[in-house]
PDB file of C-alpha atoms and ligand atoms in Angstrom:
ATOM      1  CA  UNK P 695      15.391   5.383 -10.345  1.00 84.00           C
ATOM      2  CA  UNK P 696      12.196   4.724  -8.208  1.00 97.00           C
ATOM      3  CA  UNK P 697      13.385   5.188  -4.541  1.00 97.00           C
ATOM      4  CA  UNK P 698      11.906   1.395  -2.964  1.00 98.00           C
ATOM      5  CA  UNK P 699       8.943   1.580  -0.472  1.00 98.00           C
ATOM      6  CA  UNK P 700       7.756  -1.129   2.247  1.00 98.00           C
ATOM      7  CA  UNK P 701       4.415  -0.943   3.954  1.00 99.00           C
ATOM      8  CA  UNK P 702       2.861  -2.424   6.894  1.00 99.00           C
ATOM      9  CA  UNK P 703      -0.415  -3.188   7.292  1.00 98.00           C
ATOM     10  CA  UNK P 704      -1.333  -4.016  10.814  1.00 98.00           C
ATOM     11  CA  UNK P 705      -5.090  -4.704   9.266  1.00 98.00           C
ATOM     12  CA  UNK P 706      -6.934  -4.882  12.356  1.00 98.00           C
ATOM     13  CA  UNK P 707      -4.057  -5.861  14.917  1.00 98.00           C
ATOM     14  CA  UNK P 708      -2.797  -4.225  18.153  1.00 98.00           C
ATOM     15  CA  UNK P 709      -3.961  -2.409  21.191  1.00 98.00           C
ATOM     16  CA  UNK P 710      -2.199   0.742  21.377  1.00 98.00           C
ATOM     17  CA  UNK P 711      -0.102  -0.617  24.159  1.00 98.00           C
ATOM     18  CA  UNK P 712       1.347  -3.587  21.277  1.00 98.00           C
ATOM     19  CA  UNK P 713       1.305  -1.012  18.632  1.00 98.00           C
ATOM     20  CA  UNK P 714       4.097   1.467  20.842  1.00 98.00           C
ATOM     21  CA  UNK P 715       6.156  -1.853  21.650  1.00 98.00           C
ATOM     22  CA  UNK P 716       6.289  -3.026  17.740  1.00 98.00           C
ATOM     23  CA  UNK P 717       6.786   0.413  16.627  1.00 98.00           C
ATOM     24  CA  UNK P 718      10.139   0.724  18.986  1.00 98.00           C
ATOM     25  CA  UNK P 719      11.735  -2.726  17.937  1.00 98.00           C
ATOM     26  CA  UNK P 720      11.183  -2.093  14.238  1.00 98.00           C
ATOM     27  CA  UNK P 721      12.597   1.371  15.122  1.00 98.00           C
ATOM     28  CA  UNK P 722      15.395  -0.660  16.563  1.00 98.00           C
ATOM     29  CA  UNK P 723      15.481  -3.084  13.860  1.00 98.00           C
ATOM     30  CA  UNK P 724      15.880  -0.265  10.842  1.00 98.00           C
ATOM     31  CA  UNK P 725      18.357   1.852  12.497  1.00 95.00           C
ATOM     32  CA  UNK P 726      20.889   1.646  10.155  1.00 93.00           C
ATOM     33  CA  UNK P 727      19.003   0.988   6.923  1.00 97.00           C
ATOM     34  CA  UNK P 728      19.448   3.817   4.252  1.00 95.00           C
ATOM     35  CA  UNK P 729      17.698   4.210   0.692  1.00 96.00           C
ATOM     36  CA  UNK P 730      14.546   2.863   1.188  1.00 98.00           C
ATOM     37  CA  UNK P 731      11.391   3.589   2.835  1.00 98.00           C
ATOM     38  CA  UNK P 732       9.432   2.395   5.036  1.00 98.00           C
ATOM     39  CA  UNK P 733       6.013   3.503   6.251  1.00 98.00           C
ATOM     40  CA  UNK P 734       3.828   1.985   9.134  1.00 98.00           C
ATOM     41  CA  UNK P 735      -0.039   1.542   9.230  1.00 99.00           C
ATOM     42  CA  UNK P 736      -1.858   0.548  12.146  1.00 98.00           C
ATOM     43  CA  UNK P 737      -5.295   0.849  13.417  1.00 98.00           C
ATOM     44  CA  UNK P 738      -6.928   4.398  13.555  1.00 98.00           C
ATOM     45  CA  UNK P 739      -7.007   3.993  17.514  1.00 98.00           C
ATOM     46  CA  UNK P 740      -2.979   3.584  17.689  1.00 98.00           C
ATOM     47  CA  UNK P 741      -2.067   6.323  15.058  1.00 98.00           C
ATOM     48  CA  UNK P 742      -1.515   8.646  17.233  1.00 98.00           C
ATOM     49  CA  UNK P 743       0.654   6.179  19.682  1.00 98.00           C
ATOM     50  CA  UNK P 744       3.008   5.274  16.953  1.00 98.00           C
ATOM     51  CA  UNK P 745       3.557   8.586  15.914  1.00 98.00           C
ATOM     52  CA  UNK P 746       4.626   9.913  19.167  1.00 98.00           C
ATOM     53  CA  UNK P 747       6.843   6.442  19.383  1.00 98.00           C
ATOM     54  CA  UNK P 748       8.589   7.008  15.641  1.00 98.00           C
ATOM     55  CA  UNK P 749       9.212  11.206  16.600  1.00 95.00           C
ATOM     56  CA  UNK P 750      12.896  11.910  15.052  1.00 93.00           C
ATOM     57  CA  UNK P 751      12.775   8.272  13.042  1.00 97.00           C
ATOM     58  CA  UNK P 752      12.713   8.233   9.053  1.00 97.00           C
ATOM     59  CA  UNK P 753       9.762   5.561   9.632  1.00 98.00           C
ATOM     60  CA  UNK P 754       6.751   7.249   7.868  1.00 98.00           C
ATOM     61  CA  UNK P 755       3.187   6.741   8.801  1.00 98.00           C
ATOM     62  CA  UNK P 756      -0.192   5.802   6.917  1.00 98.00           C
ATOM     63  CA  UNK P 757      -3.951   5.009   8.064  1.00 98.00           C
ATOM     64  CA  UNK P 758      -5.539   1.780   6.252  1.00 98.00           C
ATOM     65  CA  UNK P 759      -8.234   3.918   4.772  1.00 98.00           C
ATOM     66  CA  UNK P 760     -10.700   6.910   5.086  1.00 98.00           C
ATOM     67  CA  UNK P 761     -13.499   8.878   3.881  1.00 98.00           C
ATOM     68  CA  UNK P 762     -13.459  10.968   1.136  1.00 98.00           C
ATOM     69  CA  UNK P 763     -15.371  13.967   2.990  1.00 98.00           C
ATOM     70  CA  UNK P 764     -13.580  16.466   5.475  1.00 97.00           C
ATOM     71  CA  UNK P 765     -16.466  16.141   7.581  1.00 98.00           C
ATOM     72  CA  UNK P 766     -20.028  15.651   8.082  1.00 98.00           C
ATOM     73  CA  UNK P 767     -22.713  13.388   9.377  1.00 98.00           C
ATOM     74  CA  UNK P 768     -21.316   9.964   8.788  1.00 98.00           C
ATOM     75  CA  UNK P 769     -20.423   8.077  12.409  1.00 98.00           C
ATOM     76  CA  UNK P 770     -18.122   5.816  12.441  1.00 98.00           C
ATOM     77  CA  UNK P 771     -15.530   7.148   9.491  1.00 98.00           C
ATOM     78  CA  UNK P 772     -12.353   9.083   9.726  1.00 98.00           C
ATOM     79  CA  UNK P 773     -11.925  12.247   7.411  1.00 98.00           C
ATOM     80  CA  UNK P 774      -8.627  12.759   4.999  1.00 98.00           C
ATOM     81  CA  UNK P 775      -8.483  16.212   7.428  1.00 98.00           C
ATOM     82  CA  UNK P 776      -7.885  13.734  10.139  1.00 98.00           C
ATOM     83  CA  UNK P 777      -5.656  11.211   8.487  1.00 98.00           C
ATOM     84  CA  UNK P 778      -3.438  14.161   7.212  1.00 98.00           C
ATOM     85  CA  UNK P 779      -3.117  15.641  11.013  1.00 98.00           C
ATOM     86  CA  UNK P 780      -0.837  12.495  11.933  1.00 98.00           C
ATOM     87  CA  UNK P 781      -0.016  11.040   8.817  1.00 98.00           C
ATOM     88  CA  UNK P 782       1.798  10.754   5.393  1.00 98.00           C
ATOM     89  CA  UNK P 783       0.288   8.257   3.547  1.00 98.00           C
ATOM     90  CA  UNK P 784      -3.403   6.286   3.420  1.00 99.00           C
ATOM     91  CA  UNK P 785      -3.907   2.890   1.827  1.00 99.00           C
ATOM     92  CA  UNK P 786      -7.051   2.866  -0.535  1.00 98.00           C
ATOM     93  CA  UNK P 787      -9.246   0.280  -2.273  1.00 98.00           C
ATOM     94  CA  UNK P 788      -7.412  -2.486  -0.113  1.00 98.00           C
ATOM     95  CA  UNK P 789      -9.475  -5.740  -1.488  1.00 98.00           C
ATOM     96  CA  UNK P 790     -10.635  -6.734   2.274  1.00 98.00           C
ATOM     97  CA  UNK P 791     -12.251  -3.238   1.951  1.00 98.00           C
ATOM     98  CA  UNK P 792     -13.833  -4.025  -1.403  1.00 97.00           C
ATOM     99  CA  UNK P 793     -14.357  -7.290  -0.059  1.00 96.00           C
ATOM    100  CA  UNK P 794     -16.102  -6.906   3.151  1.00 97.00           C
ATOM    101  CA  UNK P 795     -16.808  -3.495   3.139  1.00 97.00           C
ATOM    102  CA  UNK P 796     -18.409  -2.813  -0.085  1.00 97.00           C
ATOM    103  CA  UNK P 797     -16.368  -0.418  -1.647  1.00 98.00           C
ATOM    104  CA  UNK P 798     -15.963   0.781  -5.210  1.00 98.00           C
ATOM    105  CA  UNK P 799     -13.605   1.634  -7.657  1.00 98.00           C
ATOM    106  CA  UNK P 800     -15.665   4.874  -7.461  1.00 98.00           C
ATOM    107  CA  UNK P 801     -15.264   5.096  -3.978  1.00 98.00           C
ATOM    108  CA  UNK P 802     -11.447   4.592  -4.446  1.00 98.00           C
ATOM    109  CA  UNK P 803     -10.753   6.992  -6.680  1.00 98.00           C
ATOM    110  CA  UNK P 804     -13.134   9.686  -4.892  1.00 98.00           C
ATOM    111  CA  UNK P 805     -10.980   8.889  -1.808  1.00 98.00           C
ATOM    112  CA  UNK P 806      -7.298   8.778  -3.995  1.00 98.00           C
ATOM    113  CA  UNK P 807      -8.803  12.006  -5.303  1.00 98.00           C
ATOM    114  CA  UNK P 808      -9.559  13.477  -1.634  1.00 98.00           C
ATOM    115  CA  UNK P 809      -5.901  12.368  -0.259  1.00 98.00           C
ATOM    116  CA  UNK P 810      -3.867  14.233  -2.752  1.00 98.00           C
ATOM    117  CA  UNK P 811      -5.910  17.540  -1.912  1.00 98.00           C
ATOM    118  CA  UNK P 812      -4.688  17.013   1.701  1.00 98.00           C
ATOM    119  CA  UNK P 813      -1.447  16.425   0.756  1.00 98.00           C
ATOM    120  CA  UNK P 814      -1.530  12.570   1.888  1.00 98.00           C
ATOM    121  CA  UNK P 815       0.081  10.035  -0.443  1.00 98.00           C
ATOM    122  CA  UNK P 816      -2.284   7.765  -1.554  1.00 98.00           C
ATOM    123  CA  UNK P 817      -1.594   3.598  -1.535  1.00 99.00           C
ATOM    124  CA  UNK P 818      -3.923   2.233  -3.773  1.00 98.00           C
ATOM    125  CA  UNK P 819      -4.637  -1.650  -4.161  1.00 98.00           C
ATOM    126  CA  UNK P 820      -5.265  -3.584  -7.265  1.00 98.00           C
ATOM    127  CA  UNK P 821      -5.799  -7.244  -7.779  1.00 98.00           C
ATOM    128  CA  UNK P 822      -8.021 -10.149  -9.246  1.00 98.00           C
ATOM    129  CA  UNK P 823      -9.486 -12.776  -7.193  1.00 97.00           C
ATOM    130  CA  UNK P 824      -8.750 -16.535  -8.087  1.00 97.00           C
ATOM    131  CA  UNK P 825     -12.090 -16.320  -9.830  1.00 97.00           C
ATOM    132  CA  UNK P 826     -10.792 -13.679 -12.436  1.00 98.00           C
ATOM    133  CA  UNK P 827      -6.820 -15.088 -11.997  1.00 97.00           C
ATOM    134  CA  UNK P 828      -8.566 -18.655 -13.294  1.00 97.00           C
ATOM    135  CA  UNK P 829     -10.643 -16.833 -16.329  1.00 98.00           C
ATOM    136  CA  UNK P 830      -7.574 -15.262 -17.558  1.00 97.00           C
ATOM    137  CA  UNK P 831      -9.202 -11.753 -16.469  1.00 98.00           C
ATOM    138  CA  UNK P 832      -6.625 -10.564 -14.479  1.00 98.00           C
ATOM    139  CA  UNK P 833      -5.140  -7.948 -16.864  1.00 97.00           C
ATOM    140  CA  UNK P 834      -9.022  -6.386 -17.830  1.00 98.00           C
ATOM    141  CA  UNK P 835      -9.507  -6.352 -13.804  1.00 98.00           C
ATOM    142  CA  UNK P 836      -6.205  -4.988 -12.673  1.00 98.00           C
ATOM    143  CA  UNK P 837      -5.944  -2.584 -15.794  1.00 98.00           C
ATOM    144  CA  UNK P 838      -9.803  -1.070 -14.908  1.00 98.00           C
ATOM    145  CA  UNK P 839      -9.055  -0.755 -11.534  1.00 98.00           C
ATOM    146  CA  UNK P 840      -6.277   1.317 -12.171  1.00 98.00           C
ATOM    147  CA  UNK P 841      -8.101   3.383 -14.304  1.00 98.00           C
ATOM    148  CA  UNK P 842     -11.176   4.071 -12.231  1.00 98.00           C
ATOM    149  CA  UNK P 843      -8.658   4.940  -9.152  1.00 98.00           C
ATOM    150  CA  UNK P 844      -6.941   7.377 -11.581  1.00 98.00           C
ATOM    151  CA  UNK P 845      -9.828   8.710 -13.305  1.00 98.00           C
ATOM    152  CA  UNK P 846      -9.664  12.853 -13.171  1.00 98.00           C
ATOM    153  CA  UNK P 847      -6.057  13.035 -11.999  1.00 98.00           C
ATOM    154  CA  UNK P 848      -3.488  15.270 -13.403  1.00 98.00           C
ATOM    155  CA  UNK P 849       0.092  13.824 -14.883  1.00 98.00           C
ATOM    156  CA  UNK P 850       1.210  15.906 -11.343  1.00 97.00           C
ATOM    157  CA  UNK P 851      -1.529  13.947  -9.279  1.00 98.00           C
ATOM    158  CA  UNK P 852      -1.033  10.716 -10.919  1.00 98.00           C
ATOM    159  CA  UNK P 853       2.715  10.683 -10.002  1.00 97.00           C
ATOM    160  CA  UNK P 854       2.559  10.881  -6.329  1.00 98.00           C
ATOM    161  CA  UNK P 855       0.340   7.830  -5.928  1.00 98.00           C
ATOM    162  CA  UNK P 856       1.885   4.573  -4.792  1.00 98.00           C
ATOM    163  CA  UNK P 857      -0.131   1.712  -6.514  1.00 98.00           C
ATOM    164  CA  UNK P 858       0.337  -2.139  -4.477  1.00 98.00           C
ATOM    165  CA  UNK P 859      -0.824  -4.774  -6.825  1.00 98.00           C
ATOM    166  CA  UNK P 860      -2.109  -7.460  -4.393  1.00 98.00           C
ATOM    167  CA  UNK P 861      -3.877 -10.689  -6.076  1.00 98.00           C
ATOM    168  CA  UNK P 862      -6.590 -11.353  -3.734  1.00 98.00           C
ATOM    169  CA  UNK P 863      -5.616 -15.391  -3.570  1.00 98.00           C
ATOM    170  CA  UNK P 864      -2.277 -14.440  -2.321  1.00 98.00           C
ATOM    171  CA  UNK P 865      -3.475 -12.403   0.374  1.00 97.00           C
ATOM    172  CA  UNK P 866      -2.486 -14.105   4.038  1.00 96.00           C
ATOM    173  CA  UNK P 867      -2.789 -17.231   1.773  1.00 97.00           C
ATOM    174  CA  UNK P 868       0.966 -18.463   2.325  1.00 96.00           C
ATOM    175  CA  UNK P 869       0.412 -18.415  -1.445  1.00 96.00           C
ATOM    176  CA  UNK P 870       2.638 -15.997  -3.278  1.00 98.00           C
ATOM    177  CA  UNK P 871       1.851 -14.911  -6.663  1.00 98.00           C
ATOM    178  CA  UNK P 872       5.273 -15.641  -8.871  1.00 98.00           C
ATOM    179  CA  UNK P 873       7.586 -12.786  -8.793  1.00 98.00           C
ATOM    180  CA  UNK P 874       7.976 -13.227 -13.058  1.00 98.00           C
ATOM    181  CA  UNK P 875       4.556 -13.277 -13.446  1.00 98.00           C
ATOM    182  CA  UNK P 876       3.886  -9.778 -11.065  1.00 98.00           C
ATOM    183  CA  UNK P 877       6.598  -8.214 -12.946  1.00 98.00           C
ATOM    184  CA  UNK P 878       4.676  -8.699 -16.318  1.00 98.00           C
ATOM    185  CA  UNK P 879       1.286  -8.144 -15.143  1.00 98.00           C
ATOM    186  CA  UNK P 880       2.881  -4.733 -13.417  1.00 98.00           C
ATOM    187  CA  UNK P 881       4.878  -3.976 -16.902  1.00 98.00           C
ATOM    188  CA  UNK P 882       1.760  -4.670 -19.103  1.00 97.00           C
ATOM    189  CA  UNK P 883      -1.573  -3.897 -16.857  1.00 97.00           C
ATOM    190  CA  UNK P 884      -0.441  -1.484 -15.073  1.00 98.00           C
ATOM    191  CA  UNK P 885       2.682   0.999 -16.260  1.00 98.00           C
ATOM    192  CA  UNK P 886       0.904   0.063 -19.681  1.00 98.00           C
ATOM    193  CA  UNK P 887      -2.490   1.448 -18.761  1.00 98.00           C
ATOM    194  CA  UNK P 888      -0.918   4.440 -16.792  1.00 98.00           C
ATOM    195  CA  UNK P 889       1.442   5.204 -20.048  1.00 98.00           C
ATOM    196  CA  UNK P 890      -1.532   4.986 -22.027  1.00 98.00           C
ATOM    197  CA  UNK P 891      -3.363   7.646 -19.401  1.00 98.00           C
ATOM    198  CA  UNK P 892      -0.537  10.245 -19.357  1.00 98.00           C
ATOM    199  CA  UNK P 893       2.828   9.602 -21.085  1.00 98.00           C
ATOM    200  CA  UNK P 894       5.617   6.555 -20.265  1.00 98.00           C
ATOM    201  CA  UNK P 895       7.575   9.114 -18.556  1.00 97.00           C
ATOM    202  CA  UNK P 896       4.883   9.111 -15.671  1.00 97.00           C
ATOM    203  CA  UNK P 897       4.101   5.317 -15.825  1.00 98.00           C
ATOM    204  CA  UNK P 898       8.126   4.897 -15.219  1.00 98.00           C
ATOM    205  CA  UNK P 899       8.096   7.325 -11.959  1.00 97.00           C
ATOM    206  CA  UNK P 900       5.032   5.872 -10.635  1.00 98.00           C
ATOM    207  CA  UNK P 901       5.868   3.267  -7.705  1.00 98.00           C
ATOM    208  CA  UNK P 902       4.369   0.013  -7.842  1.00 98.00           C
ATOM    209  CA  UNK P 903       4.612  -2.202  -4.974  1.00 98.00           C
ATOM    210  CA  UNK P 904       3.539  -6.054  -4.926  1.00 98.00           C
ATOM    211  CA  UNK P 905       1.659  -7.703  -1.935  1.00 98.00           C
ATOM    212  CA  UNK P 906      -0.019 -11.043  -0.893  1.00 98.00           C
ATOM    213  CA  UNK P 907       2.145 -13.312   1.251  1.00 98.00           C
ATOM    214  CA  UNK P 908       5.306 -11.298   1.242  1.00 98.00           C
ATOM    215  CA  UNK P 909       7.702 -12.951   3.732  1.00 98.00           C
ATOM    216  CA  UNK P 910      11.468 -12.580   4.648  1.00 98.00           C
ATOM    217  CA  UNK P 911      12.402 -15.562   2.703  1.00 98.00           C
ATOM    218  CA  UNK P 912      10.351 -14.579  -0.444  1.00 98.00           C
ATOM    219  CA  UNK P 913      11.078 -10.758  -0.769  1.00 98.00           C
ATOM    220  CA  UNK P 914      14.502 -10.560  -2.672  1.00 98.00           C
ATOM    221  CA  UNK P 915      12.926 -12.734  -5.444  1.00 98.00           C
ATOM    222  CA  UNK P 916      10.369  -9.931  -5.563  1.00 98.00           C
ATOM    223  CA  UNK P 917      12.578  -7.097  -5.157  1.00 98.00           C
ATOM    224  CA  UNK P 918      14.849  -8.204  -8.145  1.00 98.00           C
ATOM    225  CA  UNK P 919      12.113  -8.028 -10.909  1.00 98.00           C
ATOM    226  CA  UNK P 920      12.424  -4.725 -12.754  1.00 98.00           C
ATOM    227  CA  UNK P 921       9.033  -3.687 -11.889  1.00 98.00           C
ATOM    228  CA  UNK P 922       8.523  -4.141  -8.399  1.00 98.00           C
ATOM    229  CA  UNK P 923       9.169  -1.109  -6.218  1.00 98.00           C
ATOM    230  CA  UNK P 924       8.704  -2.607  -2.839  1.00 98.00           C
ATOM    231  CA  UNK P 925       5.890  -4.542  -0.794  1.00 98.00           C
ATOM    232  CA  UNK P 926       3.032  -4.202   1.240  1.00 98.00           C
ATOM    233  CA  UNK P 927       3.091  -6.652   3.799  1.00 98.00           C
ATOM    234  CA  UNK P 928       0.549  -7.506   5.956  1.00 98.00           C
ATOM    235  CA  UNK P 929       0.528 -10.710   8.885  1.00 98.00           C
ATOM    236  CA  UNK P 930       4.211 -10.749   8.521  1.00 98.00           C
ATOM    237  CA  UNK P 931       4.726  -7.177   9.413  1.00 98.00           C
ATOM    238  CA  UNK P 932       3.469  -8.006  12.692  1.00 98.00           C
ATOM    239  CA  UNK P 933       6.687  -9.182  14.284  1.00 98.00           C
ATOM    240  CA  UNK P 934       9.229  -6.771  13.803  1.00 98.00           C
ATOM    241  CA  UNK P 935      11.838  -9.224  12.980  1.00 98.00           C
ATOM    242  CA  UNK P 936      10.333 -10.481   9.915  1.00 98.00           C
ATOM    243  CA  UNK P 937       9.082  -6.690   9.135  1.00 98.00           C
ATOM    244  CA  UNK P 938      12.627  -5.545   9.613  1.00 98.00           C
ATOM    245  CA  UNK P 939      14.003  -8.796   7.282  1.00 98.00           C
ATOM    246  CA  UNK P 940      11.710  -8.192   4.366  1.00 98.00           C
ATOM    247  CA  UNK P 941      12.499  -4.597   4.336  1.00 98.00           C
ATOM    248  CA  UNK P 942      16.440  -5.382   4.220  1.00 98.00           C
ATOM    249  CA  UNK P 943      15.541  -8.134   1.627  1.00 98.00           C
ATOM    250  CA  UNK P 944      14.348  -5.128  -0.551  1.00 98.00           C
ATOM    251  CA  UNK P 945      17.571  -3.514  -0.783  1.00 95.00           C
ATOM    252  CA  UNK P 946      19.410  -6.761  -1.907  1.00 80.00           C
TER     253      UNK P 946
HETATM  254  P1  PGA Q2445      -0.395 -10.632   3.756  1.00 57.97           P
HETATM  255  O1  PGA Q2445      -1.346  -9.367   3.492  1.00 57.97           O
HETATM  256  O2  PGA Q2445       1.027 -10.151   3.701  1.00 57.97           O
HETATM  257  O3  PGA Q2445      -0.788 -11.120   5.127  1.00 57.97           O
HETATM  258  O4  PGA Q2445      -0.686 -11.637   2.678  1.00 57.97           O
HETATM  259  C1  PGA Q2445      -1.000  -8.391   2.540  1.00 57.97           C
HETATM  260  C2  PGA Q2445      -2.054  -7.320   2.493  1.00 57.97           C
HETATM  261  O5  PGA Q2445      -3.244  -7.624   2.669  1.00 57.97           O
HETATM  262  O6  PGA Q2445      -1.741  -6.140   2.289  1.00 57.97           O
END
């Protein structure tokens, strides 16, 4: 049994003063939730804020990305040596980053590669754009990402990275993707490429969570397919009411 996992994504969202108020009513909110969990990502500047905020709580905490060096001459970027000082988890390859940021699958898996060495679970996105969704490309995209990210990691490696499959068009869209259809394209694309990497044993232990438009009245839908291990949520993790609904809607 895969234990369920819900993640926010504050994307770029809240001073550090909002970030401390959010953290303490979702803190609130989750009190009394058991067997699931839950992991927080804001901005870089409030990491440190939240962390402080969620001391004692079961409430992990992730960054939204870094670089793959532990240090060096490159301004602006945040090392995994950093990321692992106040966190548990980083989210990789997220498609805004591919989008707007130029990065590769290359990049992704040097940085999926760099976050296990630090002992930081890595959350690595997947997804087609509508371009690829409308070709009927969506399993050769989402099955190559997954390999490049996993390219040169061991069965052990492989099996503590947290894949979220996120179609780009559903991303703060208001557009989900159809929880039957990310249930097969998880079964087939992407436990199907990972048991063809390293054994079905691993592909079945590896978490998978889907994300693009997750709200409190869509999650349960989501949570009931077979395949679906949880969510990454972005705009409506930003309230901790509908945060705190969707992650109860995961344990229906
Ligand atoms: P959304 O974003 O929930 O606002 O669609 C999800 C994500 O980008 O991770």
């Amino acid at each position: 049994m895969r234990t369920p996992i819900v993640a926010a994504n504050w994307k770029m969202h809240k001073t550090i003063r909002e970030a401390v108020d959010l953290t303490r009513d979702v803190r609130r909110a989750l009190l009394d939730v058991q067997g699931i969990e839950v992991v927080l990502c804001p901005p870089f500047t409030a990491l440190s804020a939240v962390r402080d905020t969620l001391g004692g709580s079961w409430i992990q905490l992730g960054a939204q990305n870094m670089h793959f060096e532990e240090q060096g001459a490159f301004t602006g970027e945040i090392s995994p040596l950093m990321v692992a000082e106040l966190c548990q988890y980083v989210i990789l390859g997220h498609s805004e980053r591919r989008q707007y940021f130029g990065e590769t699958d290359e990049g992704v898996n040097k940085k999926t590669k760099a976050a296990l060495a630090h002992g930081l679970i890595p959350i690595v996105c997947v997804g087609e754009n509508l371009e690829q969704n409308r070709a009927g490309q969506t399993s050769a995209v989402v099955g190559g990402q997954v390999r490049a990210a996993f390219q040169g990691l061991s069965r052990q490696e492989a099996a503590r990275v947290i894949i979220a499959y996120e179609p780009v068009w559903a991303i703060g869209t208001g557009i989900p993707a159809e929880p039957a259809d990310v249930n097969r394209i998880i079964g087939v694309s992407i436990r199907g490429v990972l048991a063809e990497l390293y054994d079905e044993e691993t592909a079945q232990a590896i978490r998978v969570q889907y994300g693009g438009s997750v709200k409190p009245d869509n999650m349960a839908d989501f949570a009931r397919q077979p395949e679906i291990d949880g969510a990454l949520v972005g705009g409506a993790s930003l309230k901790a009411d509908s945060f705190a609904a969707i992650v109860k809607a995961t344990l229906v």
